[in-house]
Short mmCIF file of C-alpha atoms and ligand atoms in Angstrom, two decimals:
data_model
loop_
_atom_site.label_atom_id
_atom_site.label_comp_id
_atom_site.label_asym_id
_atom_site.label_seq_id
_atom_site.Cartn_x
_atom_site.Cartn_y
_atom_site.Cartn_z
CA UNK A 16 86.58 59.26 98.94
CA UNK A 17 88.15 59.61 102.51
CA UNK A 18 91.02 61.79 102.23
CA UNK A 19 93.98 61.56 104.54
CA UNK A 20 94.97 65.27 104.84
CA UNK A 21 92.64 68.25 105.42
CA UNK A 22 93.03 71.81 104.91
CA UNK A 23 90.66 74.10 106.62
CA UNK A 24 89.68 77.38 105.47
CA UNK A 25 87.80 80.25 107.10
CA UNK A 26 85.67 82.51 105.10
CA UNK A 27 85.21 84.77 108.13
CA UNK A 28 88.87 85.44 108.19
CA UNK A 29 89.42 85.65 104.52
CA UNK A 30 86.43 88.32 104.57
CA UNK A 31 87.92 90.24 107.50
CA UNK A 32 91.20 90.77 105.78
CA UNK A 33 89.67 91.85 102.67
CA UNK A 34 88.04 94.67 104.77
CA UNK A 35 90.85 95.48 106.81
CA UNK A 36 92.77 96.08 103.63
CA UNK A 37 90.09 98.11 102.04
CA UNK A 38 90.05 100.38 105.08
CA UNK A 39 93.46 100.69 104.79
CA UNK A 40 93.88 101.46 101.02
CA UNK A 41 90.90 103.41 101.35
CA UNK A 42 89.96 103.08 97.65
CA UNK A 43 88.27 100.19 95.70
CA UNK A 44 90.03 96.85 96.41
CA UNK A 45 90.60 93.94 94.06
CA UNK A 46 91.87 90.61 94.50
CA UNK A 47 94.73 88.51 92.92
CA UNK A 48 93.21 85.03 92.38
CA UNK A 49 95.77 83.34 90.08
CA UNK A 50 97.24 79.95 91.08
CA UNK A 51 93.65 78.80 92.39
CA UNK A 52 93.67 81.58 94.67
CA UNK A 53 97.52 81.33 95.79
CA UNK A 54 96.21 77.50 96.48
CA UNK A 55 93.01 78.11 98.71
CA UNK A 56 90.71 77.19 96.00
CA UNK A 57 89.91 79.69 93.30
CA UNK A 58 85.73 79.16 92.94
CA UNK A 59 85.42 79.54 97.02
CA UNK A 60 87.59 82.50 97.24
CA UNK A 61 85.91 84.36 94.30
CA UNK A 62 82.47 83.77 95.67
CA UNK A 63 83.34 84.73 99.32
CA UNK A 64 85.09 88.02 98.15
CA UNK A 65 82.40 88.80 95.51
CA UNK A 66 79.78 88.61 98.34
CA UNK A 67 82.06 90.90 100.23
CA UNK A 68 81.63 93.42 97.44
CA UNK A 69 84.82 92.79 95.58
CA UNK A 70 84.50 93.80 92.02
CA UNK A 71 88.04 93.35 90.51
CA UNK A 72 89.58 89.88 90.16
CA UNK A 73 92.82 89.28 88.57
CA UNK A 74 93.91 85.60 87.18
CA UNK A 75 97.17 85.05 84.98
CA UNK A 76 95.99 83.17 82.25
CA UNK A 77 92.72 82.58 80.03
CA UNK A 78 92.38 79.09 81.31
CA UNK A 79 91.83 80.59 84.74
CA UNK A 80 89.48 83.09 83.48
CA UNK A 81 87.55 80.47 81.82
CA UNK A 82 87.09 78.74 85.39
CA UNK A 83 85.06 81.66 86.73
CA UNK A 84 81.90 81.88 84.74
CA UNK A 85 79.94 82.73 88.06
CA UNK A 86 81.91 86.30 87.87
CA UNK A 87 80.46 89.17 85.93
CA UNK A 88 83.04 89.43 82.89
CA UNK A 89 83.78 93.09 83.62
CA UNK A 90 85.04 91.92 86.89
CA UNK A 91 87.90 89.93 85.34
CA UNK A 92 91.07 90.68 84.08
CA UNK A 93 93.88 88.52 82.56
CA UNK A 94 97.52 89.81 83.85
CA UNK A 95 99.54 87.92 81.17
CA UNK A 96 97.49 89.69 78.61
CA UNK A 97 96.82 88.51 75.03
CA UNK A 98 99.41 86.08 74.26
CA UNK A 99 99.78 84.09 70.92
CA UNK A 100 96.84 81.78 70.17
CA UNK A 101 95.20 83.34 73.13
CA UNK A 102 91.19 83.15 72.87
CA UNK A 103 89.90 86.17 75.00
CA UNK A 104 86.57 85.63 76.61
CA UNK A 105 84.34 88.49 75.64
CA UNK A 106 83.98 91.15 78.41
CA UNK A 107 87.31 89.98 80.07
CA UNK A 108 89.80 92.59 79.86
CA UNK A 109 93.12 91.29 79.05
CA UNK A 110 96.24 93.42 80.82
CA UNK A 111 98.48 94.19 77.70
CA UNK A 112 101.82 93.77 78.53
CA UNK A 113 104.13 94.54 75.30
CA UNK A 114 103.75 96.64 72.40
CA UNK A 115 103.15 93.37 70.17
CA UNK A 116 100.17 92.69 72.65
CA UNK A 117 98.44 95.81 72.18
CA UNK A 118 98.96 95.53 68.43
CA UNK A 119 97.53 92.25 68.29
CA UNK A 120 94.58 93.97 70.36
CA UNK A 121 94.37 96.71 68.03
CA UNK A 122 93.92 94.48 65.07
CA UNK A 123 91.32 91.89 66.72
CA UNK A 124 87.61 92.64 66.28
CA UNK A 125 87.88 93.66 70.07
CA UNK A 126 89.65 96.52 69.85
CA UNK A 127 87.10 98.80 70.56
CA UNK A 128 86.72 97.23 73.89
CA UNK A 129 87.98 98.31 77.03
CA UNK A 130 91.18 96.63 78.11
CA UNK A 131 94.13 96.92 80.50
CA UNK A 132 97.48 97.93 80.46
CA UNK A 133 100.86 96.96 82.30
CA UNK A 134 103.51 99.70 82.56
CA UNK A 135 106.97 98.86 83.81
CA UNK A 136 107.89 101.42 86.24
CA UNK A 137 111.22 100.06 87.38
CA UNK A 138 110.84 96.00 88.19
CA UNK A 139 111.86 94.95 84.74
CA UNK A 140 109.53 92.30 84.77
CA UNK A 141 106.29 92.70 82.73
CA UNK A 142 104.85 95.71 81.41
CA UNK A 143 105.68 98.40 78.79
CA UNK A 144 108.60 100.74 79.50
CA UNK A 145 108.07 104.99 79.17
CA UNK A 146 109.47 104.87 75.89
CA UNK A 147 106.79 102.74 74.33
CA UNK A 148 103.68 104.05 75.82
CA UNK A 149 102.76 105.81 72.32
CA UNK A 150 101.52 102.84 71.05
CA UNK A 151 98.47 103.16 73.42
CA UNK A 152 97.17 105.83 71.77
CA UNK A 153 93.44 105.21 70.54
CA UNK A 154 93.13 102.49 72.86
CA UNK A 155 90.32 102.37 75.58
CA UNK A 156 92.05 101.85 78.57
CA UNK A 157 90.06 100.82 81.68
CA UNK A 158 93.00 100.25 84.39
CA UNK A 159 96.09 101.17 83.88
CA UNK A 160 98.76 99.09 86.37
CA UNK A 161 102.20 99.02 87.29
CA UNK A 162 103.72 96.82 89.73
CA UNK A 163 105.94 97.51 92.73
CA UNK A 164 109.04 95.49 92.99
CA UNK A 165 110.04 96.25 96.76
CA UNK A 166 106.67 97.14 98.38
CA UNK A 167 107.55 94.99 101.17
CA UNK A 168 110.44 96.91 102.46
CA UNK A 169 109.25 100.29 103.68
CA UNK A 170 112.21 102.15 103.13
CA UNK A 171 113.27 100.79 99.83
CA UNK A 172 114.00 103.97 97.43
CA UNK A 173 112.59 101.91 94.48
CA UNK A 174 109.28 102.49 95.97
CA UNK A 175 109.29 106.39 95.68
CA UNK A 176 110.94 106.08 92.50
CA UNK A 177 108.16 103.83 90.75
CA UNK A 178 105.36 106.03 92.41
CA UNK A 179 107.11 109.32 90.89
CA UNK A 180 107.08 107.68 87.67
CA UNK A 181 103.75 106.07 87.49
CA UNK A 182 102.41 109.72 88.52
CA UNK A 183 104.05 111.08 85.74
CA UNK A 184 102.55 108.17 83.14
CA UNK A 185 99.33 108.82 84.65
CA UNK A 186 99.61 112.37 83.84
CA UNK A 187 100.37 111.20 80.30
CA UNK A 188 98.24 108.26 79.36
CA UNK A 189 94.34 108.43 79.65
CA UNK A 190 92.78 105.60 81.66
CA UNK A 191 89.69 105.22 83.49
CA UNK A 192 91.67 104.10 86.57
CA UNK A 193 95.05 103.25 87.44
CA UNK A 194 96.41 101.05 90.24
CA UNK A 195 99.88 100.40 91.25
CA UNK A 196 99.66 98.60 95.09
CA UNK A 197 99.84 94.96 95.83
CA UNK A 198 99.44 93.78 99.36
CA UNK A 199 102.68 95.30 100.63
CA UNK A 200 101.77 98.29 98.74
CA UNK A 201 98.78 98.84 100.36
CA UNK A 202 100.96 99.58 103.53
CA UNK A 203 103.21 102.05 102.04
CA UNK A 204 100.59 104.81 102.26
CA UNK A 205 97.74 106.09 100.79
CA UNK A 206 99.29 107.85 98.15
CA UNK A 207 100.33 104.41 96.65
CA UNK A 208 96.38 103.17 96.68
CA UNK A 209 95.21 105.44 93.52
CA UNK A 210 92.05 104.02 92.35
CA UNK A 211 92.26 100.60 92.74
CA UNK A 212 94.53 97.99 94.94
CA UNK A 213 95.30 94.49 94.09
CA UNK A 214 96.04 92.48 97.20
CA UNK A 215 96.84 88.81 97.04
CA UNK A 216 98.77 87.20 99.57
CA UNK A 217 97.52 89.36 102.40
CA UNK A 218 93.97 88.55 101.65
CA UNK A 219 95.07 84.69 102.31
CA UNK A 220 96.72 85.84 105.71
CA UNK A 221 100.44 86.38 104.59
CA UNK A 222 101.91 89.13 106.48
CA UNK A 223 102.95 91.22 103.58
CA UNK A 224 105.64 93.47 105.76
CA UNK A 225 105.90 94.36 109.25
CA UNK A 226 103.60 96.97 109.20
CA UNK A 227 100.74 94.75 108.54
CA UNK A 228 101.73 92.43 111.44
CA UNK A 229 98.46 92.00 113.87
CA UNK A 230 96.15 93.00 111.46
CA UNK A 231 95.48 90.27 109.25
CA UNK A 232 93.94 87.11 110.39
CA UNK A 233 95.14 83.50 109.31
CA UNK A 234 92.76 81.84 106.89
CA UNK A 235 94.20 78.23 106.17
CA UNK A 236 95.03 75.69 108.59
CA UNK A 237 96.98 72.47 107.69
CA UNK A 238 95.81 68.90 109.44
CA UNK A 239 97.43 65.52 109.25
CA UNK A 240 96.74 62.06 110.99
CA UNK A 241 98.56 59.70 113.19
CA UNK A 242 99.94 56.47 111.43
CA UNK A 243 101.92 55.15 114.12
CA UNK A 244 102.65 56.03 117.86
CA UNK A 245 106.03 54.42 118.92
CA UNK A 246 108.47 54.69 121.73
CA UNK A 247 112.01 55.26 120.89
CA UNK A 248 114.44 54.50 123.93
CA UNK A 249 117.05 57.10 124.57
CA UNK A 250 120.03 56.92 122.12
CA UNK A 251 118.16 55.76 118.98
CA UNK A 252 117.82 57.76 116.17
CA UNK A 253 114.77 58.86 113.85
CA UNK A 254 114.30 59.52 110.41
CA UNK A 255 116.81 59.60 107.30
CA UNK A 256 120.25 60.23 108.00
CA UNK A 257 119.34 59.73 111.58
CA UNK A 258 119.63 63.15 112.30
CA UNK A 259 117.29 63.00 115.52
CA UNK A 260 118.93 60.99 118.30
CA UNK A 261 116.53 60.55 121.40
CA UNK A 262 118.31 61.83 124.78
CA UNK A 263 115.49 60.22 126.64
CA UNK A 264 113.06 57.70 126.17
CA UNK A 265 110.62 59.65 123.40
CA UNK A 266 107.25 59.05 122.51
CA UNK A 267 107.24 59.34 118.73
CA UNK A 268 104.23 60.11 116.43
CA UNK A 269 104.38 59.76 112.86
CA UNK A 270 101.98 61.47 110.90
CA UNK A 271 100.67 61.20 107.30
CA UNK A 272 102.11 64.28 105.60
CA UNK A 273 105.55 65.17 103.83
CA UNK A 274 107.00 67.58 101.36
CA UNK A 275 105.27 66.21 98.38
CA UNK A 276 102.25 67.78 99.89
CA UNK A 277 104.09 71.06 100.52
CA UNK A 278 105.17 70.63 103.78
CA UNK A 279 108.69 71.39 103.07
CA UNK A 280 111.71 69.51 104.01
CA UNK A 281 113.05 72.59 105.46
CA UNK A 282 110.58 71.97 108.59
CA UNK A 283 113.04 69.23 109.37
CA UNK A 284 113.64 69.77 113.15
CA UNK A 285 111.90 73.50 113.11
CA UNK A 286 108.35 72.70 112.51
CA UNK A 287 105.58 72.23 114.94
CA UNK A 288 102.56 70.65 115.28
CA UNK A 289 99.26 70.92 118.06
CA UNK A 290 97.76 68.05 119.66
CA UNK A 291 95.21 68.65 122.85
CA UNK A 292 96.95 72.11 123.52
CA UNK A 293 100.63 71.08 123.33
CA UNK A 294 103.37 71.65 120.91
CA UNK A 295 104.91 68.65 119.22
CA UNK A 296 107.92 69.53 117.41
CA UNK A 297 109.00 67.86 114.48
CA UNK A 298 112.03 65.45 114.74
CA UNK A 299 114.28 64.69 112.01
CA UNK A 300 114.19 64.78 108.55
CA UNK A 301 110.55 65.33 106.78
CA UNK A 302 110.24 62.63 104.14
CA UNK A 303 108.19 62.80 100.98
CA UNK A 304 104.96 61.40 102.89
CA UNK A 305 105.62 61.25 106.43
CA UNK A 306 106.57 63.42 109.27
CA UNK A 307 107.94 62.20 112.85
CA UNK A 308 106.68 64.28 115.98
CA UNK A 309 108.26 64.28 119.61
CA UNK A 310 104.68 63.51 121.10
CA UNK A 311 106.22 62.69 124.51
CA UNK A 312 103.88 65.70 126.21
CA UNK A 313 100.72 63.88 125.18
CA UNK A 314 100.80 60.35 126.47
CA UNK A 315 97.31 59.55 125.11
CA UNK A 316 98.00 60.30 121.36
CA UNK A 317 96.82 57.40 119.32
CA UNK A 318 96.78 55.99 115.57
CA UNK A 319 94.14 58.19 113.50
CA UNK A 320 94.07 61.25 115.50
CA UNK A 321 94.28 64.47 113.75
CA UNK A 322 97.14 66.87 114.68
CA UNK A 323 97.18 70.63 113.28
CA UNK A 324 100.67 71.62 111.62
CA UNK A 325 101.60 75.22 112.72
CA UNK A 326 101.07 76.83 109.35
CA UNK A 327 101.54 80.75 110.53
CA UNK A 328 102.82 81.97 107.47
CA UNK A 329 104.81 84.64 108.33
CA UNK A 330 106.42 82.28 111.18
CA UNK A 331 107.01 79.25 109.08
CA UNK A 332 108.52 81.52 106.15
CA UNK A 333 110.87 82.81 109.03
CA UNK A 334 111.45 79.19 110.06
CA UNK A 335 112.34 77.60 107.05
CA UNK A 336 113.60 80.59 104.52
CA UNK A 337 110.92 79.84 102.37
CA UNK A 338 108.69 82.63 101.13
CA UNK A 339 105.14 82.95 102.49
CA UNK A 340 103.67 82.66 98.80
CA UNK A 341 105.78 79.42 97.93
CA UNK A 342 104.33 77.74 101.17
CA UNK A 343 100.75 78.60 100.25
CA UNK A 344 101.10 77.81 96.53
CA UNK A 345 103.11 74.67 97.33
CA UNK A 346 100.30 73.18 99.21
CA UNK A 347 99.76 69.46 97.27
CA UNK A 348 96.53 67.45 95.79
CA UNK A 349 96.05 65.00 98.69
CA UNK A 350 93.99 67.50 100.83
CA UNK A 351 90.52 67.76 101.41
CA UNK A 352 89.57 71.28 101.46
CA UNK A 353 86.66 72.85 103.51
CA UNK A 354 85.30 75.94 103.87
CA UNK A 355 83.61 77.06 107.44
C1 PLP B 555 99.89 88.51 92.27
C2 PLP B 555 100.04 90.11 91.55
C3 PLP B 555 99.35 90.58 92.74
C4 PLP B 555 99.16 90.64 94.29
O1 PLP B 555 100.67 90.41 94.80
P1 PLP B 555 100.57 90.20 96.41
O2 PLP B 555 101.87 90.64 96.61
O3 PLP B 555 100.38 88.73 96.44
O4 PLP B 555 99.71 90.96 97.04
C5 PLP B 555 99.35 92.21 92.41
N1 PLP B 555 99.50 92.62 90.99
C6 PLP B 555 99.96 91.88 90.04
C7 PLP B 555 100.39 92.32 88.79
C8 PLP B 555 100.15 90.30 90.52
O5 PLP B 555 101.07 90.02 89.53
#
């Protein structure tokens, strides 16, 4: 089958980002590979990071864990913990997140095995709150986690508050390792690193906070093909709702990507593509399966040609107001992914 759209992922960039984060964190560095490694392809990402020396991988569900048979089980943990009806995979650790899960684990036949635990230090999302920690008595805790709510904001007071509370909990709850920082947390300072950091976004080329600018490489590029080149006379409009009106005669390239592929409608009149060293602005609305580009600067462009959409995550996020996480994980099913 010939795919009409392409994602190109650079393994060297992924590996370089991993090393950059590990150097910065100055401690063991794991990887959040949930949601198909943020859309990049969990098999390839996990293999590449394993080769780089990564020994801690985090997925959200046991279904995701089941797809990773080539990973040594002790390198894998499941962030949603042990839910009703979950069938844990032997050797893979649940990250227990509620007293109910802790009770379920204790009542199971694996209760003497090591598990991970998530404590909530102020995000009020997932995890045991400090008053619930007594139930951990008797567990063999491998890694005790917490998660930062505002790590992308350098001066947000919640960072220091969560750090202080996590230190208190560390003093009270015995575990082999302690882990607090996601991608942005790594940039808050060495004191946030503890024994393990858990980056996701930054591995995949996202810029988690301003301090990270310039240090991380774009991993994924997005390519689409020209279906039609047309000439729009001055005064005519282009696309749904006629939001673009040509001020001069305009060459338009129509490409085969749209919001159904995750090239969001918010890129309408804002996104750009590259062809032959030139920038082609998106004109008019992004449709479900089509985008129109002003290709006046590249007279030679023809049907069948490939163009690269600008998918610099930070820039595109600023442009569209859509988070870098959503831009990555939203990429659809019609792409052929290649790793080089
Ligand atoms: C997703 C996730 C991460 C990774 O977060 P990024 O912001 O992508 O670095 C780390 N820890 C937990 C608990 C997560 O759910």
